[in-house]
mmCIF file of C-alpha atoms in Angstrom:
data_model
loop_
_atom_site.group_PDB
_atom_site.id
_atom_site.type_symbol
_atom_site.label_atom_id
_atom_site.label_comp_id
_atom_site.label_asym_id
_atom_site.label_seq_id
_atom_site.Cartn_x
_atom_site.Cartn_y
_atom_site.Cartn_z
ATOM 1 C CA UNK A 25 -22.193 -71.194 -41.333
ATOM 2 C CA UNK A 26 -23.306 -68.337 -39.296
ATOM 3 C CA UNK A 27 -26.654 -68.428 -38.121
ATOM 4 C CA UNK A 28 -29.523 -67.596 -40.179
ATOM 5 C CA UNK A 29 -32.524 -69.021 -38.065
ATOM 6 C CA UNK A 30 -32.524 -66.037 -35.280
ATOM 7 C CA UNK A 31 -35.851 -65.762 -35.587
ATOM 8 C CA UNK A 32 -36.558 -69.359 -34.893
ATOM 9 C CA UNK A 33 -34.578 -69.173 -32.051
ATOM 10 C CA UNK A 34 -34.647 -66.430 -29.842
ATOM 11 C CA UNK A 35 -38.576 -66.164 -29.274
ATOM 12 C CA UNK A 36 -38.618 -69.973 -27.861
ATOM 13 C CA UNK A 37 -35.082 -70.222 -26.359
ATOM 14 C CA UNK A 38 -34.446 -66.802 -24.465
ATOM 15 C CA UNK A 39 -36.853 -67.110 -22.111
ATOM 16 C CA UNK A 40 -34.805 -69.576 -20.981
ATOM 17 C CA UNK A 41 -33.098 -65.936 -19.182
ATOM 18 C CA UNK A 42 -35.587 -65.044 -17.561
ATOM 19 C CA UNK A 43 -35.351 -67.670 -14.471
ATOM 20 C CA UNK A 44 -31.804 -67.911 -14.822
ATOM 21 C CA UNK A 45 -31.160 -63.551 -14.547
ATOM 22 C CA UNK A 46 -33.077 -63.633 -11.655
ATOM 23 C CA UNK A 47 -30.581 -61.928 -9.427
ATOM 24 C CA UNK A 48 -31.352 -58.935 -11.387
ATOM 25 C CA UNK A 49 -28.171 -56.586 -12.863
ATOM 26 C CA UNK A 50 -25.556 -59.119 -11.983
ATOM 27 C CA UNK A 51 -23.803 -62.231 -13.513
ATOM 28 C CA UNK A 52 -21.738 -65.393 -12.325
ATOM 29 C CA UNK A 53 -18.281 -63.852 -11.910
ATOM 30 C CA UNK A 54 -15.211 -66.915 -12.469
ATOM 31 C CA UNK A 55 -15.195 -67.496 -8.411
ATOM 32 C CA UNK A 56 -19.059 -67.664 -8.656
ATOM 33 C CA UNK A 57 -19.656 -64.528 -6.669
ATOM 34 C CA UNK A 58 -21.282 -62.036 -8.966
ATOM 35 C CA UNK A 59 -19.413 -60.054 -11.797
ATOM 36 C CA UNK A 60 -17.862 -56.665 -11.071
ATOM 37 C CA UNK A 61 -16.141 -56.232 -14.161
ATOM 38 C CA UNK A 62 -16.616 -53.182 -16.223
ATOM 39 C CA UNK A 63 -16.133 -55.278 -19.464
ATOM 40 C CA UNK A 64 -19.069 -56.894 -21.182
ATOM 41 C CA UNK A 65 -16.627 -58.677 -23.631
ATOM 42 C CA UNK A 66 -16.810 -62.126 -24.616
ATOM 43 C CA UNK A 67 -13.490 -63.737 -25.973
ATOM 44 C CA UNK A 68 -14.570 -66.955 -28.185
ATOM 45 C CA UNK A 69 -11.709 -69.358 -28.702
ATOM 46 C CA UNK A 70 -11.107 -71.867 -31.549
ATOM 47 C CA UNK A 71 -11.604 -72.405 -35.132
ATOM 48 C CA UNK A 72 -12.962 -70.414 -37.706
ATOM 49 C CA UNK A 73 -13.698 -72.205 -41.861
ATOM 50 C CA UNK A 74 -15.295 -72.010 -44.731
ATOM 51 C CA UNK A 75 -18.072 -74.216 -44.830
ATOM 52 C CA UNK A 76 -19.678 -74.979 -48.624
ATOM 53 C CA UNK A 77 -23.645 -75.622 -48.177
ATOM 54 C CA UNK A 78 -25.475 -76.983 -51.087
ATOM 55 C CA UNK A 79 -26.987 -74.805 -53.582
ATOM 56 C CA UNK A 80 -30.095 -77.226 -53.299
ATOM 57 C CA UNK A 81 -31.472 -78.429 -49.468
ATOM 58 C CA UNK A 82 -32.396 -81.631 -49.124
ATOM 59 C CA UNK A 83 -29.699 -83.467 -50.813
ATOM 60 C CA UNK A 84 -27.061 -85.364 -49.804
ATOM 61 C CA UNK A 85 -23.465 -83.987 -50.217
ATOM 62 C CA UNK A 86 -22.977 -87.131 -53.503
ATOM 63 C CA UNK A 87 -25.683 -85.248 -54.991
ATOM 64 C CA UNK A 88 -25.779 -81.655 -54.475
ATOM 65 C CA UNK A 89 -25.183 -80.115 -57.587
ATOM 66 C CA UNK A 90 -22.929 -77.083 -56.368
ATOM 67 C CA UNK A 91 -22.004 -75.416 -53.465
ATOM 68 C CA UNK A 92 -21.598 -71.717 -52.341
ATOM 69 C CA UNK A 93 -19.245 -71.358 -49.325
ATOM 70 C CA UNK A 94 -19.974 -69.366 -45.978
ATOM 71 C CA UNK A 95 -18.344 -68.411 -42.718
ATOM 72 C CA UNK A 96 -18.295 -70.611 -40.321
ATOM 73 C CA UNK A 97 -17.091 -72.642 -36.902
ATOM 74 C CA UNK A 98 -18.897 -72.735 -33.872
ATOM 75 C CA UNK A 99 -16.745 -69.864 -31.639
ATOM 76 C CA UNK A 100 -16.770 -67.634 -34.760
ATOM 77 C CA UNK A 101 -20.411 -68.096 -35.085
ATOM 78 C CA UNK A 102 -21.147 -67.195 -31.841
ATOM 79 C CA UNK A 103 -18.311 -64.469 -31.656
ATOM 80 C CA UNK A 104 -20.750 -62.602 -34.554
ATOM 81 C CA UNK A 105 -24.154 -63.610 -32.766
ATOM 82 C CA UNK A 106 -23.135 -61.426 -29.525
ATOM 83 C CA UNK A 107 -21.899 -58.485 -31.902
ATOM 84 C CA UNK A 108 -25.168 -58.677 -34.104
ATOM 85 C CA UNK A 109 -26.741 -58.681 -30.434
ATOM 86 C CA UNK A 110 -25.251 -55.380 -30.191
ATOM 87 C CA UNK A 111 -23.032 -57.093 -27.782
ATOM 88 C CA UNK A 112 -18.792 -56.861 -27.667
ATOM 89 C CA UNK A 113 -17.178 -59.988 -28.436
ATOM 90 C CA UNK A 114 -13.800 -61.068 -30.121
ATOM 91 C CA UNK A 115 -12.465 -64.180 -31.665
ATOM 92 C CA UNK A 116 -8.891 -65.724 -30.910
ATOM 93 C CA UNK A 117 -7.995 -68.530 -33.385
ATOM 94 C CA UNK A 118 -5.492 -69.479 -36.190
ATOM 95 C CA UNK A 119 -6.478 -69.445 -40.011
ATOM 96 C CA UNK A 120 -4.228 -69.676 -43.024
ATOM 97 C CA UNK A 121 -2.174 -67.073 -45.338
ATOM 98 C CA UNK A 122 -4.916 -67.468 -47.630
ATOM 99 C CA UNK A 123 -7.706 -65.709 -49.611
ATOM 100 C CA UNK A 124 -10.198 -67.348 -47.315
ATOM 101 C CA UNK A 125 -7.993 -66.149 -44.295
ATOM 102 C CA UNK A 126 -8.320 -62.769 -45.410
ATOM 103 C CA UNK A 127 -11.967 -63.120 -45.945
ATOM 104 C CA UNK A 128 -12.816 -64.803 -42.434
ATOM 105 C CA UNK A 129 -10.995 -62.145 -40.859
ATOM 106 C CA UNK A 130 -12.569 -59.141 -43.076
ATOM 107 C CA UNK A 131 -16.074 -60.384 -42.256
ATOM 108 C CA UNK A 132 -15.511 -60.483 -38.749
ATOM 109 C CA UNK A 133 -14.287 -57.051 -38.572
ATOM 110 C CA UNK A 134 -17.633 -56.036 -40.646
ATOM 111 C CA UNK A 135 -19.746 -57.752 -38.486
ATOM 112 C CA UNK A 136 -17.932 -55.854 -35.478
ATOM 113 C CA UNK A 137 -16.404 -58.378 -34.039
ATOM 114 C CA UNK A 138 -12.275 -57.538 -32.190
ATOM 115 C CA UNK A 139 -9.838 -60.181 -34.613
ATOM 116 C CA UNK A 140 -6.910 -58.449 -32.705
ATOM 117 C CA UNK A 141 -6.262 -62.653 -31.855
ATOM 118 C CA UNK A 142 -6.879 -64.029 -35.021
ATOM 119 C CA UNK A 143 -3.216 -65.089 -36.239
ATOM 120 C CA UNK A 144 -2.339 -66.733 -40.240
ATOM 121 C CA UNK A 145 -0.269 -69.759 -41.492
ATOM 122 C CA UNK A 146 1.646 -69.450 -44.169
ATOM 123 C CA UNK A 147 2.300 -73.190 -44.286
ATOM 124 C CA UNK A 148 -1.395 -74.200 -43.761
ATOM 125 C CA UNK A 149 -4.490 -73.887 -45.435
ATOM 126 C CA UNK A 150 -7.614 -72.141 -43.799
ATOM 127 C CA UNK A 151 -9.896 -75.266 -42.698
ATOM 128 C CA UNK A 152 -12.999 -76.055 -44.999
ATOM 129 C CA UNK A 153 -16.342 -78.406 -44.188
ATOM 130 C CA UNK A 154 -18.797 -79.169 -46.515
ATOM 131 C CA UNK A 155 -22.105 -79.177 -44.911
ATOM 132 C CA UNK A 156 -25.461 -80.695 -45.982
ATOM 133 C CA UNK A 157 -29.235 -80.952 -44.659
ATOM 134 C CA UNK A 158 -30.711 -84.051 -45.553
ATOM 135 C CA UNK A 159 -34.032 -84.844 -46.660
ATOM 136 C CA UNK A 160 -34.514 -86.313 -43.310
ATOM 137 C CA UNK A 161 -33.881 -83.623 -41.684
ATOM 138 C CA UNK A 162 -29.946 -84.828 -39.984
ATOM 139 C CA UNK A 163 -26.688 -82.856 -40.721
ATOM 140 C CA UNK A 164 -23.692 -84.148 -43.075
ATOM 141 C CA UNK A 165 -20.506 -82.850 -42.489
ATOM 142 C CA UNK A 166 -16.961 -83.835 -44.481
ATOM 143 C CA UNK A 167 -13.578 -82.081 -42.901
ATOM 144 C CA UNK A 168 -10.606 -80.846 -44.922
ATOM 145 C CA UNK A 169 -8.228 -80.421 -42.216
ATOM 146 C CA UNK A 170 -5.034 -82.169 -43.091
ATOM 147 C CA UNK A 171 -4.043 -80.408 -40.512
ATOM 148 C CA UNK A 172 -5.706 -76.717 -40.997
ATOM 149 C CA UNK A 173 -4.531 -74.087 -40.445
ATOM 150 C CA UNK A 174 -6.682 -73.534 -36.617
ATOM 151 C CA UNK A 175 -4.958 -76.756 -35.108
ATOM 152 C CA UNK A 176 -1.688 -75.196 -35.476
ATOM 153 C CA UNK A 177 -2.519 -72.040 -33.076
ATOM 154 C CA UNK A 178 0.650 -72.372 -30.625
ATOM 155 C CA UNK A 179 0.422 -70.679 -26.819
ATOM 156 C CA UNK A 180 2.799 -68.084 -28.077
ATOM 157 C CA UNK A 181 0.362 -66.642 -30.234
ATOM 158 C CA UNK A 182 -2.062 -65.984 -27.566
ATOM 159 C CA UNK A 183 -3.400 -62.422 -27.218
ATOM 160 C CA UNK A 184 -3.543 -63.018 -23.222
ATOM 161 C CA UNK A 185 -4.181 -59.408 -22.637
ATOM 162 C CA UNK A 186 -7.829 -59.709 -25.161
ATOM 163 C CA UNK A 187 -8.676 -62.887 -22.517
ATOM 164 C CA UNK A 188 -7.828 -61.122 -19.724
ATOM 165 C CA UNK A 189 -9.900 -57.821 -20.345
ATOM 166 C CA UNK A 190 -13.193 -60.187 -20.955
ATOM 167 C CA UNK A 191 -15.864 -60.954 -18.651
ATOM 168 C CA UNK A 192 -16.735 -64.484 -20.625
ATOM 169 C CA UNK A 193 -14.221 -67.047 -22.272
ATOM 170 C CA UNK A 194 -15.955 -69.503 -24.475
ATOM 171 C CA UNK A 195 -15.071 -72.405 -26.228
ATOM 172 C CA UNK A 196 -15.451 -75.653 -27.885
ATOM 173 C CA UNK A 197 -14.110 -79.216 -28.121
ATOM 174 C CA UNK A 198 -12.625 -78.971 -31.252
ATOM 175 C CA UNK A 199 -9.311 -77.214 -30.314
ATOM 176 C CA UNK A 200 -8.716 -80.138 -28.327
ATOM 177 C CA UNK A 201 -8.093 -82.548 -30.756
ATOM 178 C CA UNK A 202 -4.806 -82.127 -31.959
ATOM 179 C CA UNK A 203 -1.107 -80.311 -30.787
ATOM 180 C CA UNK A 204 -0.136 -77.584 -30.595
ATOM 181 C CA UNK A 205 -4.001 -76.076 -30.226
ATOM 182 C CA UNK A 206 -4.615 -78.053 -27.173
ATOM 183 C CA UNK A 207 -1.810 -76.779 -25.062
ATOM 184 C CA UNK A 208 -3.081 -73.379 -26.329
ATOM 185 C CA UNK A 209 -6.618 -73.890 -25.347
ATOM 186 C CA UNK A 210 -5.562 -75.130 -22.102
ATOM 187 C CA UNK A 211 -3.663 -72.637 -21.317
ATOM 188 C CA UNK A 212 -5.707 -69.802 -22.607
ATOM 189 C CA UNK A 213 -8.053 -71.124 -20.287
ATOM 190 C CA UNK A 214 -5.973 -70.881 -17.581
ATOM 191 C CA UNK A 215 -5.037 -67.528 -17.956
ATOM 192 C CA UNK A 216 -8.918 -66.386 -18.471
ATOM 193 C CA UNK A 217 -9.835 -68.488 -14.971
ATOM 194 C CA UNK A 218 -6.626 -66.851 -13.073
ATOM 195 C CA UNK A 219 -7.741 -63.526 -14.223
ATOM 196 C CA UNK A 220 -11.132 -64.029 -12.581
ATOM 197 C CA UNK A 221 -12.548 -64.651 -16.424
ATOM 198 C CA UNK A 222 -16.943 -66.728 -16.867
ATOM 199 C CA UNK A 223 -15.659 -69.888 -18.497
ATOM 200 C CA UNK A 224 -18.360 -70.887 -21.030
ATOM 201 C CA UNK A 225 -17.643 -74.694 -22.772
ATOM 202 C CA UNK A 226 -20.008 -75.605 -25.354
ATOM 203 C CA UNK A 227 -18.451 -79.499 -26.390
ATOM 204 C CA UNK A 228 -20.058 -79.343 -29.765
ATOM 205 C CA UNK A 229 -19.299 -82.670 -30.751
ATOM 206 C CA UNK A 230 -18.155 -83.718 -34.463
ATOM 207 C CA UNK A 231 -17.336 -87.295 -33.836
ATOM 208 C CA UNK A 232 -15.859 -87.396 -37.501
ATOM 209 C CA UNK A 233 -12.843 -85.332 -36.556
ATOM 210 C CA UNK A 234 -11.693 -87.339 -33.366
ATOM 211 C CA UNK A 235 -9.523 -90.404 -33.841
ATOM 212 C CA UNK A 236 -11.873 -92.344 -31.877
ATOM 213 C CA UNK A 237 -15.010 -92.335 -30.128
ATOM 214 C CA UNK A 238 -13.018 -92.920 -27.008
ATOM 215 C CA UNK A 239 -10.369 -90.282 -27.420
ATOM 216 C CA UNK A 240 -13.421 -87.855 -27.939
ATOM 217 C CA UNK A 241 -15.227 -88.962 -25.079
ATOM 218 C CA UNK A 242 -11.981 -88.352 -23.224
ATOM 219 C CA UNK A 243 -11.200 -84.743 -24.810
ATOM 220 C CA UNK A 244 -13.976 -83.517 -23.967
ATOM 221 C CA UNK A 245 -14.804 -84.416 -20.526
ATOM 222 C CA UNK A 246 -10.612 -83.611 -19.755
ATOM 223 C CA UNK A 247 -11.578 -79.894 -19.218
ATOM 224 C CA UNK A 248 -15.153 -80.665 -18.416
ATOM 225 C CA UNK A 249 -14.864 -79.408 -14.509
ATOM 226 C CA UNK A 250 -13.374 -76.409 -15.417
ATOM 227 C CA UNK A 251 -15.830 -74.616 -16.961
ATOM 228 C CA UNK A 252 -18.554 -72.246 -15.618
ATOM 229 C CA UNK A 253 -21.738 -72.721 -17.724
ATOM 230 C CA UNK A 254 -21.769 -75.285 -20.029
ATOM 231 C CA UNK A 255 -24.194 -76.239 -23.217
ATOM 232 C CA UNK A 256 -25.170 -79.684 -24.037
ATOM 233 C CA UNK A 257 -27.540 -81.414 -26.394
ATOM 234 C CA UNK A 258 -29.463 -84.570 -25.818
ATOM 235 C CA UNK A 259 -27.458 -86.376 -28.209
ATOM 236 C CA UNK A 260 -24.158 -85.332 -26.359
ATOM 237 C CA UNK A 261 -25.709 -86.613 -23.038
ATOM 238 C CA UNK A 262 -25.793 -90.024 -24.565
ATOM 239 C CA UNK A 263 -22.550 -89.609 -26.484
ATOM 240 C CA UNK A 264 -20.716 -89.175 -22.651
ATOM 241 C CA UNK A 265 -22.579 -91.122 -20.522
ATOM 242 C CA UNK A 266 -22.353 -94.563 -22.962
ATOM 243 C CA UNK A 267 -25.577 -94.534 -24.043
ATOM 244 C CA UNK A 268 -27.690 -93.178 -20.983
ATOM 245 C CA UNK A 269 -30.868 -91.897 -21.192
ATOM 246 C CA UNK A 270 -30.546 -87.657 -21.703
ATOM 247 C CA UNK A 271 -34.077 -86.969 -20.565
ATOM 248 C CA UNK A 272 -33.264 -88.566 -17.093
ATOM 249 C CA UNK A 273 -32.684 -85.757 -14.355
ATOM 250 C CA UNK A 274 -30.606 -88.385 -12.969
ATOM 251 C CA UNK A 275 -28.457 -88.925 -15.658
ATOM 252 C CA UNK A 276 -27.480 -85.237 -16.390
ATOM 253 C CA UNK A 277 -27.193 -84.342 -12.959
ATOM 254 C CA UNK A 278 -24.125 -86.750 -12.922
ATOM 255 C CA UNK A 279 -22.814 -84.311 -15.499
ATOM 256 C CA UNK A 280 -22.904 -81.482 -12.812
ATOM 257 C CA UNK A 281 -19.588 -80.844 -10.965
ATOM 258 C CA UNK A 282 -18.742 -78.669 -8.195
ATOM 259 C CA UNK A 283 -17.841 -75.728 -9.954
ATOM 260 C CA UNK A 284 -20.382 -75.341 -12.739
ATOM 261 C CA UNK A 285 -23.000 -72.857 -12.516
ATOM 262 C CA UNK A 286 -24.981 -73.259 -15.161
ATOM 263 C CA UNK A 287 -26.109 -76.803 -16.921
ATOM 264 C CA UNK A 288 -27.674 -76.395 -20.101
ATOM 265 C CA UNK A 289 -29.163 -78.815 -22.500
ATOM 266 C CA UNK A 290 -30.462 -78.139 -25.539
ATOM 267 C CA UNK A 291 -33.629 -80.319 -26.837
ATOM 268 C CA UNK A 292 -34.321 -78.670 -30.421
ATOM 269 C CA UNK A 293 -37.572 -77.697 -31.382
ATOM 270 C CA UNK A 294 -38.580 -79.209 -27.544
ATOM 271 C CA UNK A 295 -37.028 -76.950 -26.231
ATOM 272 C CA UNK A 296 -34.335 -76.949 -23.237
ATOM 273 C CA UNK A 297 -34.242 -77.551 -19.721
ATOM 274 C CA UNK A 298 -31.327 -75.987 -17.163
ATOM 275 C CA UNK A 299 -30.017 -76.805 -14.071
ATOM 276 C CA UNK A 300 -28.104 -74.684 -11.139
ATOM 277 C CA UNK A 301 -27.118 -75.630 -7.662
ATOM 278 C CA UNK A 302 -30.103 -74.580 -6.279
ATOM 279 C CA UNK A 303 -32.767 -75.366 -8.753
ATOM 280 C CA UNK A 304 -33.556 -76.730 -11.987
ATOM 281 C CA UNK A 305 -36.498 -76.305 -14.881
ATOM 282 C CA UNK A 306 -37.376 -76.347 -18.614
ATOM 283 C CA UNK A 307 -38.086 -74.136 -21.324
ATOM 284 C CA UNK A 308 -40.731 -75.620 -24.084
ATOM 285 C CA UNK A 309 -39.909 -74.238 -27.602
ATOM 286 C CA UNK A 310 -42.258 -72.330 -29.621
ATOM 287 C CA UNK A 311 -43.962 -74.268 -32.769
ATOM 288 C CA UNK A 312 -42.423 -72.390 -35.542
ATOM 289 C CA UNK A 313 -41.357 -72.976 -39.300
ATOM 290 C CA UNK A 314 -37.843 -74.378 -39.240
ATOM 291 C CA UNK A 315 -35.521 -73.339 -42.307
ATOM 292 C CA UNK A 316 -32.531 -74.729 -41.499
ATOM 293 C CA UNK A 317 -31.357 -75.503 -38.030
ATOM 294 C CA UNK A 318 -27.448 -75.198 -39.217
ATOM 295 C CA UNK A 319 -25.942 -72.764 -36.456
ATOM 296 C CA UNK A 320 -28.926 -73.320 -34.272
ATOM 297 C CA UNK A 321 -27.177 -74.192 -30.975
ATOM 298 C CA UNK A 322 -24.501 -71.343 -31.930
ATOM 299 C CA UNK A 323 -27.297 -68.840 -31.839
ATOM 300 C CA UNK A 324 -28.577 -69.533 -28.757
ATOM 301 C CA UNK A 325 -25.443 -69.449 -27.029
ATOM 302 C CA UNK A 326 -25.080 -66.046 -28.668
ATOM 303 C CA UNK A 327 -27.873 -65.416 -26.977
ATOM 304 C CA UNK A 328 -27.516 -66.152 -23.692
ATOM 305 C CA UNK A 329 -23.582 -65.138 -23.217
ATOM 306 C CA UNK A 330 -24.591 -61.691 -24.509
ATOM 307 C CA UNK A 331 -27.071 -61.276 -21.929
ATOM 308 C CA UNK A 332 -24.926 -62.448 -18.619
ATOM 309 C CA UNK A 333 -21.909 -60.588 -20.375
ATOM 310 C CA UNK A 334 -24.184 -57.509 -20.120
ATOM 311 C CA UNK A 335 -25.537 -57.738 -16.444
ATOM 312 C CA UNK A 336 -29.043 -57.039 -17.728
ATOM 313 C CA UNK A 337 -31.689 -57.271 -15.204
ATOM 314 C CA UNK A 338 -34.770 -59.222 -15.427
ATOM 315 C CA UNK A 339 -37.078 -56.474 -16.743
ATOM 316 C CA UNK A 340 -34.399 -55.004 -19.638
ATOM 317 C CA UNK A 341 -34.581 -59.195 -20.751
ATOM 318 C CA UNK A 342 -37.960 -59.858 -21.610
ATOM 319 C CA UNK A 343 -38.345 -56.996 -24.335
ATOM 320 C CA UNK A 344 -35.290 -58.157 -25.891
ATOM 321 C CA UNK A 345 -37.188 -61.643 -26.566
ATOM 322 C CA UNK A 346 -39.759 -59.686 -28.201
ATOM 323 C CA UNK A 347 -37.595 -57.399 -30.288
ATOM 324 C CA UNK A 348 -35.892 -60.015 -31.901
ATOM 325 C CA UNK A 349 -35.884 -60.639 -35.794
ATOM 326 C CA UNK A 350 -34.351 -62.406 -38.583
ATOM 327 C CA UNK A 351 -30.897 -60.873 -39.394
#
């Protein structure tokens, strides 16, 4: 679903930028050095669905009543974010020859958002999720994807002229589950490094959709010293490292490899805390009223691609923060 809790966001979580930018007017470029490009585009990579949220919050998905369906998937969500920004972003993934297709791809466009690389099925369905906030506040997701219609996205489909023109190339974990997708994500994000391309990886874990905890553990640490920035929450911390504590320094520092840049993780209403090469700090959150914290970590990678994409210094940040609202 894209995300409707900007306003809970932004105000705690993007000043978070403001010790990060502080090289002002310039951004990691792919080689580390800083970014010359003239594009501010990011490219988000992977799948795009339908999810159906309850007509009633609070329930589980047994007992919700009906459902009304949204737009959703994590790169897609954050694809929108940066173009509701006012930023310039694009999405490359596979959907099906199907009225939600159509409509994925239609709202993107609205939302102003390049689906040059979105491609259609017509021998899959577009993927849906049924998603659920529970009266105890945790998440309850159930996958159609048998396979979808985004796991079938073959290399050949690639738009590698939309990855090469972009400054950032993010993506996800999911599109490394199953064939032929994975040999298109890896590849994809080949070309984008080769061409000099911010590699952004944000693992996003949905444990339900792996065959195993193992093979998931595996998938998504496989491209894990690729990437360039990546986004992490506490709960993924533990999910890697078997268990370890994700408020030890210690612990997420073994995360860091020699080419990332930028270490984020993400501590909900806490917060987050980041790390670089050369230093290291947290962010506490803001107290506010939370609505529904679907989308949440989507947002606030929005967020924070859309400013490095954009080179903006220090001083054009911290009004931003302020400007904010609701969408």
């Amino acid at each position: 679903m894209f995300p409707t809790c900007y306003n809970l966001l932004w105000y705690s979580w993007l000043f978070l930028l403001l010790p990060i930018l502080c090289n002002p007017g310039k951004a990691f470029g792919g080689d580390g050095s800083p970014e010359t490009k003239d594009s501010s585009l990011v490219v988000c990579f992977g799948e795009m669905l339908i999810d159906f949220v309850p007509t009633i919050s609070g329930l589980s998905l047994s007992d919700a009543p009906a459902f009304k369906k949204a737009p959703g998937g994590a790169p897609a969500n954050v694809a929108v974010g940066i173009a509701r920004l006012g930023g310039s972003s694009a999405f490359i993934g596979k959907v099906g020859e199907d009225e939600f297709g159509y409509m994925l791809a239609e709202i993107l466009k609205e939302n102003n958002v390049n689906n040059e690389g979105m491609r259609f099925d017509p021998g899959a369905r577009t993927a849906l999720a049924f998603v659920t906030l529970r009266s105890d506040g945790e998440r309850e997701f159930m996958f159609y994807r048998n396979p979808s219609a985004d796991m079938l996205l073959q290399e050949a489909e690639l738009d590698l002229d939309l990855i090469r023109k972009a400054k950032i190339f993010h993506y996800g974990s999911i599109s490394l589950i199953t064939e032929p997708c994975k040999s298109a994500h890896i590849a994809a994000a080949k070309v984008a490094k080769d061409a000099g391309v911010f590699l952004s990886y944000d693992p996003n874990l949905r444990l339900p959709l792996w065959p195993s905890a193992e093979s998931a553990r595996e998938g998504i640490l496989s491209i894990w010293d690729t990437a360039d920035i990546i986004k992490i929450s506490e709960e993924e911390i533990s999910f890697l490292t078997k268990g370890e504590d994700p408020y030890d320094d210690a612990v997420v520092q073994k995360l860091f490899h020699p080419n990332l840049k930028l270490l984020l993780v993400t501590e909900g209403p806490e917060g987050c805390r980041y790390y670089t090469k050369e230093f290291s700090g947290r962010v506490k959150g803001l107290k506010v009223d939370a609505v529904d914290t679907t989308g949440a970590g989507d947002a606030f990678v929005a967020g924070i691609l859309s400013q490095l994409a954009k080179d903006l210094s220090l001083l054009q940040v911290m009004p931003l923060t302020i400007r904010l609202k609701k969408w």
